[in-house]
PDB file of C-alpha atoms in Angstrom:
ATOM      1  CA  UNK A1335      17.816  26.344 180.501  1.00  0.00           C
ATOM      2  CA  UNK A1336      17.360  29.392 178.306  1.00  0.00           C
ATOM      3  CA  UNK A1337      14.274  31.600 178.263  1.00  0.00           C
ATOM      4  CA  UNK A1338      13.392  33.741 175.256  1.00  0.00           C
ATOM      5  CA  UNK A1339      11.540  36.999 175.840  1.00  0.00           C
ATOM      6  CA  UNK A1340      11.258  39.394 172.881  1.00  0.00           C
ATOM      7  CA  UNK A1341      14.185  37.538 171.194  1.00  0.00           C
ATOM      8  CA  UNK A1342      16.408  38.079 174.278  1.00  0.00           C
ATOM      9  CA  UNK A1343      17.698  34.915 175.983  1.00  0.00           C
ATOM     10  CA  UNK A1344      18.086  34.582 179.749  1.00  0.00           C
ATOM     11  CA  UNK A1345      19.260  31.784 181.992  1.00  0.00           C
ATOM     12  CA  UNK A1346      16.921  29.898 184.301  1.00  0.00           C
ATOM     13  CA  UNK A1347      18.546  31.442 187.343  1.00  0.00           C
ATOM     14  CA  UNK A1348      17.622  34.896 186.210  1.00  0.00           C
ATOM     15  CA  UNK A1349      13.981  33.900 185.499  1.00  0.00           C
ATOM     16  CA  UNK A1350      12.626  35.142 188.812  1.00  0.00           C
ATOM     17  CA  UNK A1351      14.417  38.462 188.682  1.00  0.00           C
ATOM     18  CA  UNK A1352      13.264  39.052 185.136  1.00  0.00           C
ATOM     19  CA  UNK A1353       9.669  38.279 186.118  1.00  0.00           C
ATOM     20  CA  UNK A1354       9.829  40.755 188.989  1.00  0.00           C
ATOM     21  CA  UNK A1355      11.268  43.412 186.751  1.00  0.00           C
ATOM     22  CA  UNK A1356       8.584  42.842 184.123  1.00  0.00           C
ATOM     23  CA  UNK A1357       5.736  43.067 186.677  1.00  0.00           C
ATOM     24  CA  UNK A1358       7.221  46.190 188.153  1.00  0.00           C
ATOM     25  CA  UNK A1359       7.455  47.753 184.723  1.00  0.00           C
ATOM     26  CA  UNK A1360       3.820  46.877 183.906  1.00  0.00           C
ATOM     27  CA  UNK A1361       2.672  48.386 187.219  1.00  0.00           C
ATOM     28  CA  UNK A1362       4.401  51.612 186.352  1.00  0.00           C
ATOM     29  CA  UNK A1363       2.724  51.644 182.969  1.00  0.00           C
ATOM     30  CA  UNK A1364      -0.760  51.087 184.439  1.00  0.00           C
ATOM     31  CA  UNK A1365      -0.405  53.725 187.138  1.00  0.00           C
ATOM     32  CA  UNK A1366       0.923  56.228 184.648  1.00  0.00           C
ATOM     33  CA  UNK A1367      -2.174  56.057 182.430  1.00  0.00           C
ATOM     34  CA  UNK A1368      -4.472  59.126 182.472  1.00  0.00           C
ATOM     35  CA  UNK A1369      -7.931  58.685 184.101  1.00  0.00           C
ATOM     36  CA  UNK A1370     -10.411  57.203 181.656  1.00  0.00           C
ATOM     37  CA  UNK A1371     -13.145  59.766 182.542  1.00  0.00           C
ATOM     38  CA  UNK A1372     -11.014  62.833 182.934  1.00  0.00           C
ATOM     39  CA  UNK A1373     -13.067  65.952 182.129  1.00  0.00           C
ATOM     40  CA  UNK A1374     -11.586  67.932 179.267  1.00  0.00           C
ATOM     41  CA  UNK A1375     -12.258  71.590 178.702  1.00  0.00           C
ATOM     42  CA  UNK A1376     -12.646  73.062 175.280  1.00  0.00           C
ATOM     43  CA  UNK A1377     -10.263  75.795 174.225  1.00  0.00           C
ATOM     44  CA  UNK A1378     -13.175  77.663 172.674  1.00  0.00           C
ATOM     45  CA  UNK A1379     -15.299  77.628 175.837  1.00  0.00           C
ATOM     46  CA  UNK A1380     -16.522  81.105 176.686  1.00  0.00           C
ATOM     47  CA  UNK A1381     -16.223  81.953 180.402  1.00  0.00           C
ATOM     48  CA  UNK A1382     -19.393  83.248 182.092  1.00  0.00           C
ATOM     49  CA  UNK A1383     -19.675  86.938 182.704  1.00  0.00           C
ATOM     50  CA  UNK A1384     -19.439  88.241 186.264  1.00  0.00           C
ATOM     51  CA  UNK A1385     -22.823  89.946 186.360  1.00  0.00           C
ATOM     52  CA  UNK A1386     -25.717  90.630 184.110  1.00  0.00           C
ATOM     53  CA  UNK A1387     -27.295  94.020 183.805  1.00  0.00           C
ATOM     54  CA  UNK A1388     -29.865  94.858 186.523  1.00  0.00           C
ATOM     55  CA  UNK A1389     -33.566  94.209 185.964  1.00  0.00           C
ATOM     56  CA  UNK A1390     -35.349  96.732 183.803  1.00  0.00           C
ATOM     57  CA  UNK A1391     -39.069  97.286 183.300  1.00  0.00           C
ATOM     58  CA  UNK A1392     -40.612  97.006 179.859  1.00  0.00           C
ATOM     59  CA  UNK A1393     -44.024  95.885 178.668  1.00  0.00           C
ATOM     60  CA  UNK A1394     -42.323  94.092 175.790  1.00  0.00           C
ATOM     61  CA  UNK A1395     -39.651  92.187 177.718  1.00  0.00           C
ATOM     62  CA  UNK A1396     -39.467  89.793 180.621  1.00  0.00           C
ATOM     63  CA  UNK A1397     -38.555  91.721 183.739  1.00  0.00           C
ATOM     64  CA  UNK A1398     -36.488  88.987 185.362  1.00  0.00           C
ATOM     65  CA  UNK A1399     -32.985  89.274 183.924  1.00  0.00           C
ATOM     66  CA  UNK A1400     -30.887  87.207 186.310  1.00  0.00           C
ATOM     67  CA  UNK A1401     -27.302  86.017 186.424  1.00  0.00           C
ATOM     68  CA  UNK A1402     -27.359  82.687 184.608  1.00  0.00           C
ATOM     69  CA  UNK A1403     -24.239  81.401 186.338  1.00  0.00           C
ATOM     70  CA  UNK A1404     -25.672  81.945 189.851  1.00  0.00           C
ATOM     71  CA  UNK A1405     -29.393  81.346 189.266  1.00  0.00           C
ATOM     72  CA  UNK A1406     -29.301  77.761 190.558  1.00  0.00           C
ATOM     73  CA  UNK A1407     -27.563  78.583 193.849  1.00  0.00           C
ATOM     74  CA  UNK A1408     -28.799  82.075 194.626  1.00  0.00           C
ATOM     75  CA  UNK A1409     -30.987  82.022 197.752  1.00  0.00           C
ATOM     76  CA  UNK A1410     -31.782  85.707 198.172  1.00  0.00           C
ATOM     77  CA  UNK A1411     -34.857  87.258 196.591  1.00  0.00           C
ATOM     78  CA  UNK A1412     -34.240  89.489 193.611  1.00  0.00           C
ATOM     79  CA  UNK A1413     -35.690  93.005 193.885  1.00  0.00           C
ATOM     80  CA  UNK A1414     -37.110  94.702 190.814  1.00  0.00           C
ATOM     81  CA  UNK A1415     -35.982  98.259 191.360  1.00  0.00           C
ATOM     82  CA  UNK A1416     -38.542 100.014 189.178  1.00  0.00           C
ATOM     83  CA  UNK A1417     -41.394  98.466 191.197  1.00  0.00           C
ATOM     84  CA  UNK A1418     -40.034  99.529 194.562  1.00  0.00           C
ATOM     85  CA  UNK A1419     -37.985  97.798 197.287  1.00  0.00           C
ATOM     86  CA  UNK A1420     -40.807  95.501 198.431  1.00  0.00           C
ATOM     87  CA  UNK A1421     -41.512  93.870 195.050  1.00  0.00           C
ATOM     88  CA  UNK A1422     -39.396  90.730 194.788  1.00  0.00           C
ATOM     89  CA  UNK A1423     -38.823  87.785 192.435  1.00  0.00           C
ATOM     90  CA  UNK A1424     -37.935  84.305 193.647  1.00  0.00           C
ATOM     91  CA  UNK A1425     -34.561  83.063 192.302  1.00  0.00           C
ATOM     92  CA  UNK A1426     -34.991  82.072 188.654  1.00  0.00           C
ATOM     93  CA  UNK A1427     -33.377  78.641 188.358  1.00  0.00           C
ATOM     94  CA  UNK A1428     -33.755  76.192 185.507  1.00  0.00           C
ATOM     95  CA  UNK A1429     -36.343  74.328 187.550  1.00  0.00           C
ATOM     96  CA  UNK A1430     -38.488  77.449 188.008  1.00  0.00           C
ATOM     97  CA  UNK A1431     -38.280  78.277 184.306  1.00  0.00           C
ATOM     98  CA  UNK A1432     -39.329  74.745 183.373  1.00  0.00           C
ATOM     99  CA  UNK A1433     -42.363  74.927 185.676  1.00  0.00           C
ATOM    100  CA  UNK A1434     -43.372  78.266 184.164  1.00  0.00           C
ATOM    101  CA  UNK A1435     -43.015  76.818 180.670  1.00  0.00           C
ATOM    102  CA  UNK A1436     -45.186  73.777 181.409  1.00  0.00           C
ATOM    103  CA  UNK A1437     -47.895  75.923 182.999  1.00  0.00           C
ATOM    104  CA  UNK A1438     -47.981  78.259 179.992  1.00  0.00           C
ATOM    105  CA  UNK A1439     -48.021  75.455 177.403  1.00  0.00           C
ATOM    106  CA  UNK A1440     -51.512  75.023 175.956  1.00  0.00           C
ATOM    107  CA  UNK A1441     -50.787  71.349 175.244  1.00  0.00           C
ATOM    108  CA  UNK A1442     -50.209  70.516 178.925  1.00  0.00           C
ATOM    109  CA  UNK A1443     -52.819  68.096 180.276  1.00  0.00           C
ATOM    110  CA  UNK A1444     -54.804  69.114 183.339  1.00  0.00           C
ATOM    111  CA  UNK A1445     -53.178  66.488 185.574  1.00  0.00           C
ATOM    112  CA  UNK A1446     -49.701  67.683 184.593  1.00  0.00           C
ATOM    113  CA  UNK A1447     -50.799  71.308 184.882  1.00  0.00           C
ATOM    114  CA  UNK A1448     -52.016  70.827 188.442  1.00  0.00           C
ATOM    115  CA  UNK A1449     -48.943  68.824 189.450  1.00  0.00           C
ATOM    116  CA  UNK A1450     -46.428  71.382 188.175  1.00  0.00           C
ATOM    117  CA  UNK A1451     -48.512  74.338 189.349  1.00  0.00           C
ATOM    118  CA  UNK A1452     -48.458  72.886 192.864  1.00  0.00           C
ATOM    119  CA  UNK A1453     -44.679  72.633 192.662  1.00  0.00           C
ATOM    120  CA  UNK A1454     -44.314  76.284 191.665  1.00  0.00           C
ATOM    121  CA  UNK A1455     -46.807  77.327 194.346  1.00  0.00           C
ATOM    122  CA  UNK A1456     -44.774  75.484 196.949  1.00  0.00           C
ATOM    123  CA  UNK A1457     -41.594  77.347 195.933  1.00  0.00           C
ATOM    124  CA  UNK A1458     -43.341  80.720 196.206  1.00  0.00           C
ATOM    125  CA  UNK A1459     -44.933  79.815 199.541  1.00  0.00           C
ATOM    126  CA  UNK A1460     -41.590  78.689 200.967  1.00  0.00           C
ATOM    127  CA  UNK A1461     -40.025  82.025 200.039  1.00  0.00           C
ATOM    128  CA  UNK A1462     -43.048  83.835 201.447  1.00  0.00           C
ATOM    129  CA  UNK A1463     -42.542  82.118 204.794  1.00  0.00           C
ATOM    130  CA  UNK A1464     -39.009  83.529 204.862  1.00  0.00           C
ATOM    131  CA  UNK A1465     -40.562  86.996 205.079  1.00  0.00           C
ATOM    132  CA  UNK A1466     -42.359  86.183 208.336  1.00  0.00           C
ATOM    133  CA  UNK A1467     -40.767  87.168 211.662  1.00  0.00           C
ATOM    134  CA  UNK A1468     -38.776  84.617 213.670  1.00  0.00           C
ATOM    135  CA  UNK A1469     -37.654  84.505 217.279  1.00  0.00           C
ATOM    136  CA  UNK A1470     -34.750  82.703 218.974  1.00  0.00           C
ATOM    137  CA  UNK A1471     -35.512  79.522 220.861  1.00  0.00           C
ATOM    138  CA  UNK A1472     -33.612  76.813 222.716  1.00  0.00           C
ATOM    139  CA  UNK A1473     -34.540  73.125 222.455  1.00  0.00           C
ATOM    140  CA  UNK A1474     -33.189  69.839 223.852  1.00  0.00           C
ATOM    141  CA  UNK A1475     -32.146  67.140 221.379  1.00  0.00           C
ATOM    142  CA  UNK A1476     -32.781  63.378 221.951  1.00  0.00           C
ATOM    143  CA  UNK A1477     -29.167  63.074 223.160  1.00  0.00           C
ATOM    144  CA  UNK A1478     -29.758  65.701 225.864  1.00  0.00           C
ATOM    145  CA  UNK A1479     -27.843  68.495 224.139  1.00  0.00           C
ATOM    146  CA  UNK A1480     -29.060  72.078 223.954  1.00  0.00           C
ATOM    147  CA  UNK A1481     -29.610  73.577 220.498  1.00  0.00           C
ATOM    148  CA  UNK A1482     -30.131  77.263 219.753  1.00  0.00           C
ATOM    149  CA  UNK A1483     -32.618  77.598 216.880  1.00  0.00           C
ATOM    150  CA  UNK A1484     -35.466  79.704 215.486  1.00  0.00           C
ATOM    151  CA  UNK A1485     -39.242  79.526 215.537  1.00  0.00           C
ATOM    152  CA  UNK A1486     -42.062  81.479 213.908  1.00  0.00           C
ATOM    153  CA  UNK A1487     -43.477  84.350 215.900  1.00  0.00           C
ATOM    154  CA  UNK A1488     -47.136  83.537 216.566  1.00  0.00           C
ATOM    155  CA  UNK A1489     -49.738  85.565 214.738  1.00  0.00           C
ATOM    156  CA  UNK A1490     -49.680  84.599 211.049  1.00  0.00           C
ATOM    157  CA  UNK A1491     -52.572  83.716 208.753  1.00  0.00           C
ATOM    158  CA  UNK A1492     -53.351  83.157 205.093  1.00  0.00           C
ATOM    159  CA  UNK A1493     -56.048  84.817 202.989  1.00  0.00           C
ATOM    160  CA  UNK A1494     -56.939  83.509 199.532  1.00  0.00           C
ATOM    161  CA  UNK A1495     -58.718  85.557 196.882  1.00  0.00           C
ATOM    162  CA  UNK A1496     -61.433  83.230 195.577  1.00  0.00           C
ATOM    163  CA  UNK A1497     -61.323  81.336 193.343  1.00  0.00           C
ATOM    164  CA  UNK A1498     -57.874  80.970 191.821  1.00  0.00           C
ATOM    165  CA  UNK A1499     -56.241  81.935 195.108  1.00  0.00           C
ATOM    166  CA  UNK A1500     -57.657  78.762 196.663  1.00  0.00           C
ATOM    167  CA  UNK A1501     -55.217  76.784 194.515  1.00  0.00           C
ATOM    168  CA  UNK A1502     -52.426  78.086 196.775  1.00  0.00           C
ATOM    169  CA  UNK A1503     -54.066  77.056 200.057  1.00  0.00           C
ATOM    170  CA  UNK A1504     -52.818  73.469 199.936  1.00  0.00           C
ATOM    171  CA  UNK A1505     -49.240  74.647 199.395  1.00  0.00           C
ATOM    172  CA  UNK A1506     -49.500  76.850 202.479  1.00  0.00           C
ATOM    173  CA  UNK A1507     -51.145  74.063 204.492  1.00  0.00           C
ATOM    174  CA  UNK A1508     -48.313  71.704 203.522  1.00  0.00           C
ATOM    175  CA  UNK A1509     -45.834  74.069 205.166  1.00  0.00           C
ATOM    176  CA  UNK A1510     -47.964  75.320 208.081  1.00  0.00           C
ATOM    177  CA  UNK A1511     -50.571  72.724 209.025  1.00  0.00           C
ATOM    178  CA  UNK A1512     -52.256  74.749 211.766  1.00  0.00           C
ATOM    179  CA  UNK A1513     -52.267  78.165 210.073  1.00  0.00           C
ATOM    180  CA  UNK A1514     -55.635  79.916 209.998  1.00  0.00           C
ATOM    181  CA  UNK A1515     -57.137  80.863 206.624  1.00  0.00           C
ATOM    182  CA  UNK A1516     -59.517  83.565 205.451  1.00  0.00           C
ATOM    183  CA  UNK A1517     -61.206  84.161 202.111  1.00  0.00           C
ATOM    184  CA  UNK A1518     -62.168  87.107 199.910  1.00  0.00           C
ATOM    185  CA  UNK A1519     -64.466  86.831 196.891  1.00  0.00           C
ATOM    186  CA  UNK A1520     -64.075  89.639 194.347  1.00  0.00           C
ATOM    187  CA  UNK A1521     -66.206  89.709 191.188  1.00  0.00           C
ATOM    188  CA  UNK A1522     -66.274  92.056 188.209  1.00  0.00           C
ATOM    189  CA  UNK A1523     -69.516  93.774 187.280  1.00  0.00           C
ATOM    190  CA  UNK A1524     -70.791  92.537 183.913  1.00  0.00           C
ATOM    191  CA  UNK A1525     -71.699  96.036 182.740  1.00  0.00           C
ATOM    192  CA  UNK A1526     -69.057  98.319 184.240  1.00  0.00           C
ATOM    193  CA  UNK A1527     -66.335  95.634 184.624  1.00  0.00           C
ATOM    194  CA  UNK A1528     -65.535  97.191 187.997  1.00  0.00           C
ATOM    195  CA  UNK A1529     -64.317  94.810 190.695  1.00  0.00           C
ATOM    196  CA  UNK A1530     -66.476  94.559 193.812  1.00  0.00           C
ATOM    197  CA  UNK A1531     -66.195  92.521 196.995  1.00  0.00           C
ATOM    198  CA  UNK A1532     -68.958  89.911 197.351  1.00  0.00           C
ATOM    199  CA  UNK A1533     -67.755  87.943 200.378  1.00  0.00           C
ATOM    200  CA  UNK A1534     -65.042  88.275 203.037  1.00  0.00           C
ATOM    201  CA  UNK A1535     -64.329  86.070 206.053  1.00  0.00           C
ATOM    202  CA  UNK A1536     -61.247  86.494 208.284  1.00  0.00           C
ATOM    203  CA  UNK A1537     -59.978  85.414 211.698  1.00  0.00           C
ATOM    204  CA  UNK A1538     -61.320  87.780 214.349  1.00  0.00           C
ATOM    205  CA  UNK A1539     -57.848  89.015 215.347  1.00  0.00           C
ATOM    206  CA  UNK A1540     -56.547  89.470 211.808  1.00  0.00           C
ATOM    207  CA  UNK A1541     -55.479  93.043 212.584  1.00  0.00           C
ATOM    208  CA  UNK A1542     -52.830  91.593 214.927  1.00  0.00           C
ATOM    209  CA  UNK A1543     -51.487  89.094 212.400  1.00  0.00           C
ATOM    210  CA  UNK A1544     -49.129  88.951 209.461  1.00  0.00           C
ATOM    211  CA  UNK A1545     -51.252  88.149 206.391  1.00  0.00           C
ATOM    212  CA  UNK A1546     -50.138  85.954 203.481  1.00  0.00           C
ATOM    213  CA  UNK A1547     -52.461  87.117 200.682  1.00  0.00           C
ATOM    214  CA  UNK A1548     -52.646  84.507 197.908  1.00  0.00           C
ATOM    215  CA  UNK A1549     -53.536  85.253 194.281  1.00  0.00           C
ATOM    216  CA  UNK A1550     -51.671  83.420 191.468  1.00  0.00           C
ATOM    217  CA  UNK A1551     -52.376  85.603 188.399  1.00  0.00           C
ATOM    218  CA  UNK A1552     -52.282  89.406 188.277  1.00  0.00           C
ATOM    219  CA  UNK A1553     -53.223  90.931 184.910  1.00  0.00           C
ATOM    220  CA  UNK A1554     -54.548  94.367 185.868  1.00  0.00           C
ATOM    221  CA  UNK A1555     -54.145  94.400 189.638  1.00  0.00           C
ATOM    222  CA  UNK A1556     -57.718  95.590 190.302  1.00  0.00           C
ATOM    223  CA  UNK A1557     -58.764  92.429 192.147  1.00  0.00           C
ATOM    224  CA  UNK A1558     -55.790  92.603 194.496  1.00  0.00           C
ATOM    225  CA  UNK A1559     -56.415  96.288 195.207  1.00  0.00           C
ATOM    226  CA  UNK A1560     -60.009  95.555 196.207  1.00  0.00           C
ATOM    227  CA  UNK A1561     -58.865  92.702 198.449  1.00  0.00           C
ATOM    228  CA  UNK A1562     -56.225  94.818 200.181  1.00  0.00           C
ATOM    229  CA  UNK A1563     -58.774  97.581 200.739  1.00  0.00           C
ATOM    230  CA  UNK A1564     -60.986  95.076 202.548  1.00  0.00           C
ATOM    231  CA  UNK A1565     -58.051  93.978 204.720  1.00  0.00           C
ATOM    232  CA  UNK A1566     -57.322  97.595 205.598  1.00  0.00           C
ATOM    233  CA  UNK A1567     -60.982  98.059 206.565  1.00  0.00           C
ATOM    234  CA  UNK A1568     -60.352  95.285 209.102  1.00  0.00           C
ATOM    235  CA  UNK A1569     -57.410  97.288 210.517  1.00  0.00           C
ATOM    236  CA  UNK A1570     -54.639  95.267 208.843  1.00  0.00           C
ATOM    237  CA  UNK A1571     -51.545  97.412 208.318  1.00  0.00           C
ATOM    238  CA  UNK A1572     -50.137  97.586 204.809  1.00  0.00           C
ATOM    239  CA  UNK A1573     -46.704  96.553 206.103  1.00  0.00           C
ATOM    240  CA  UNK A1574     -48.186  93.321 207.526  1.00  0.00           C
ATOM    241  CA  UNK A1575     -49.461  92.060 204.151  1.00  0.00           C
ATOM    242  CA  UNK A1576     -47.320  89.706 202.035  1.00  0.00           C
ATOM    243  CA  UNK A1577     -48.801  89.066 198.580  1.00  0.00           C
ATOM    244  CA  UNK A1578     -47.902  85.645 197.141  1.00  0.00           C
ATOM    245  CA  UNK A1579     -48.205  85.525 193.353  1.00  0.00           C
ATOM    246  CA  UNK A1580     -47.079  83.262 190.506  1.00  0.00           C
ATOM    247  CA  UNK A1581     -47.375  85.463 187.395  1.00  0.00           C
ATOM    248  CA  UNK A1582     -47.756  89.230 187.112  1.00  0.00           C
ATOM    249  CA  UNK A1583     -47.844  91.675 184.226  1.00  0.00           C
ATOM    250  CA  UNK A1584     -45.774  94.877 184.430  1.00  0.00           C
ATOM    251  CA  UNK A1585     -49.006  96.920 184.365  1.00  0.00           C
ATOM    252  CA  UNK A1586     -50.403  95.051 187.382  1.00  0.00           C
ATOM    253  CA  UNK A1587     -47.112  95.387 189.236  1.00  0.00           C
ATOM    254  CA  UNK A1588     -47.067  99.163 188.701  1.00  0.00           C
ATOM    255  CA  UNK A1589     -50.715  99.532 189.692  1.00  0.00           C
ATOM    256  CA  UNK A1590     -50.363  97.589 192.937  1.00  0.00           C
ATOM    257  CA  UNK A1591     -47.040  99.067 194.033  1.00  0.00           C
ATOM    258  CA  UNK A1592     -48.343 102.578 193.351  1.00  0.00           C
ATOM    259  CA  UNK A1593     -51.441 101.950 195.478  1.00  0.00           C
ATOM    260  CA  UNK A1594     -49.611 100.100 198.281  1.00  0.00           C
ATOM    261  CA  UNK A1595     -45.910 101.006 198.232  1.00  0.00           C
ATOM    262  CA  UNK A1596     -45.193  99.354 201.620  1.00  0.00           C
ATOM    263  CA  UNK A1597     -46.863  96.013 200.915  1.00  0.00           C
ATOM    264  CA  UNK A1598     -44.523  93.073 200.347  1.00  0.00           C
ATOM    265  CA  UNK A1599     -45.065  91.355 196.983  1.00  0.00           C
ATOM    266  CA  UNK A1600     -43.446  88.067 195.993  1.00  0.00           C
ATOM    267  CA  UNK A1601     -43.824  86.549 192.508  1.00  0.00           C
ATOM    268  CA  UNK A1602     -42.027  84.130 190.196  1.00  0.00           C
ATOM    269  CA  UNK A1603     -42.251  86.094 186.939  1.00  0.00           C
ATOM    270  CA  UNK A1604     -43.151  89.487 185.489  1.00  0.00           C
ATOM    271  CA  UNK A1605     -44.212  89.154 181.859  1.00  0.00           C
ATOM    272  CA  UNK A1606     -46.556  91.130 179.568  1.00  0.00           C
ATOM    273  CA  UNK A1607     -48.621  87.986 178.886  1.00  0.00           C
ATOM    274  CA  UNK A1608     -50.138  86.324 181.958  1.00  0.00           C
ATOM    275  CA  UNK A1609     -51.563  82.768 181.845  1.00  0.00           C
ATOM    276  CA  UNK A1610     -55.133  83.846 182.567  1.00  0.00           C
ATOM    277  CA  UNK A1611     -56.383  80.293 182.022  1.00  0.00           C
ATOM    278  CA  UNK A1612     -54.772  79.259 185.317  1.00  0.00           C
ATOM    279  CA  UNK A1613     -57.891  79.044 187.492  1.00  0.00           C
ATOM    280  CA  UNK A1614     -60.047  77.300 184.890  1.00  0.00           C
ATOM    281  CA  UNK A1615     -57.436  74.679 184.081  1.00  0.00           C
ATOM    282  CA  UNK A1616     -56.380  74.078 187.683  1.00  0.00           C
ATOM    283  CA  UNK A1617     -59.959  73.380 188.805  1.00  0.00           C
ATOM    284  CA  UNK A1618     -60.958  71.622 185.564  1.00  0.00           C
ATOM    285  CA  UNK A1619     -63.570  74.099 184.364  1.00  0.00           C
ATOM    286  CA  UNK A1620     -61.867  75.137 181.136  1.00  0.00           C
TER     287      UNK A1620
END
């Protein structure tokens, strides 16, 4: 019996061998195909630069110039040299920039504003906790093994500058449930526009603690200066204060760092225009 394959005739005895050869050939063809989802690079793609220029201070430009290629994986805080060694920015990733954009957008609803503001606050608070002192500790795991880890050194507290600073209390509570909180109320005089302290309440041993001072928006820096002065009146050392902030203007940054050069300051952005509507929109009084 003759078999015809592609106009070539074979005998019946050679049918099996031909079939094996054909299947083997098809297998080679299939395995030799390139992957269907192979990533292709463009010949015109521009490679990222190694480093960007360091941060510079200008009232007309954003002070956080970061390396775009490393912004999503960089874990260290970014110092702003012209504001001193203790003024730091959290890593500017795409997520952080999106949160800042939503908060600044006047068309953002209050529910969205509060949700995304809480997310940004949490990022700043988490970085602020990294500035607190740790000590070595040894614990036993459920399997009976010993693990060498870290724990917070006791003696930390938070102080919010009323009212907008209270928006950051929940973010701190979410990270440290048992942390003690104090409050400072600073108001501006209607005639002289000078800031004055109206109310202050702290833990009794605040002079022995590290203080996380919370104030989201700094436009002039006068309110923060008054609050720090009150803390110093209660014997809190300047080096033991960590200011947690979301948005600061260059003028406020210069004012505060000039008055307290050893105080630690952590913010997400330095920009000439601060979102001064933050407190009103967060608490729904706009």
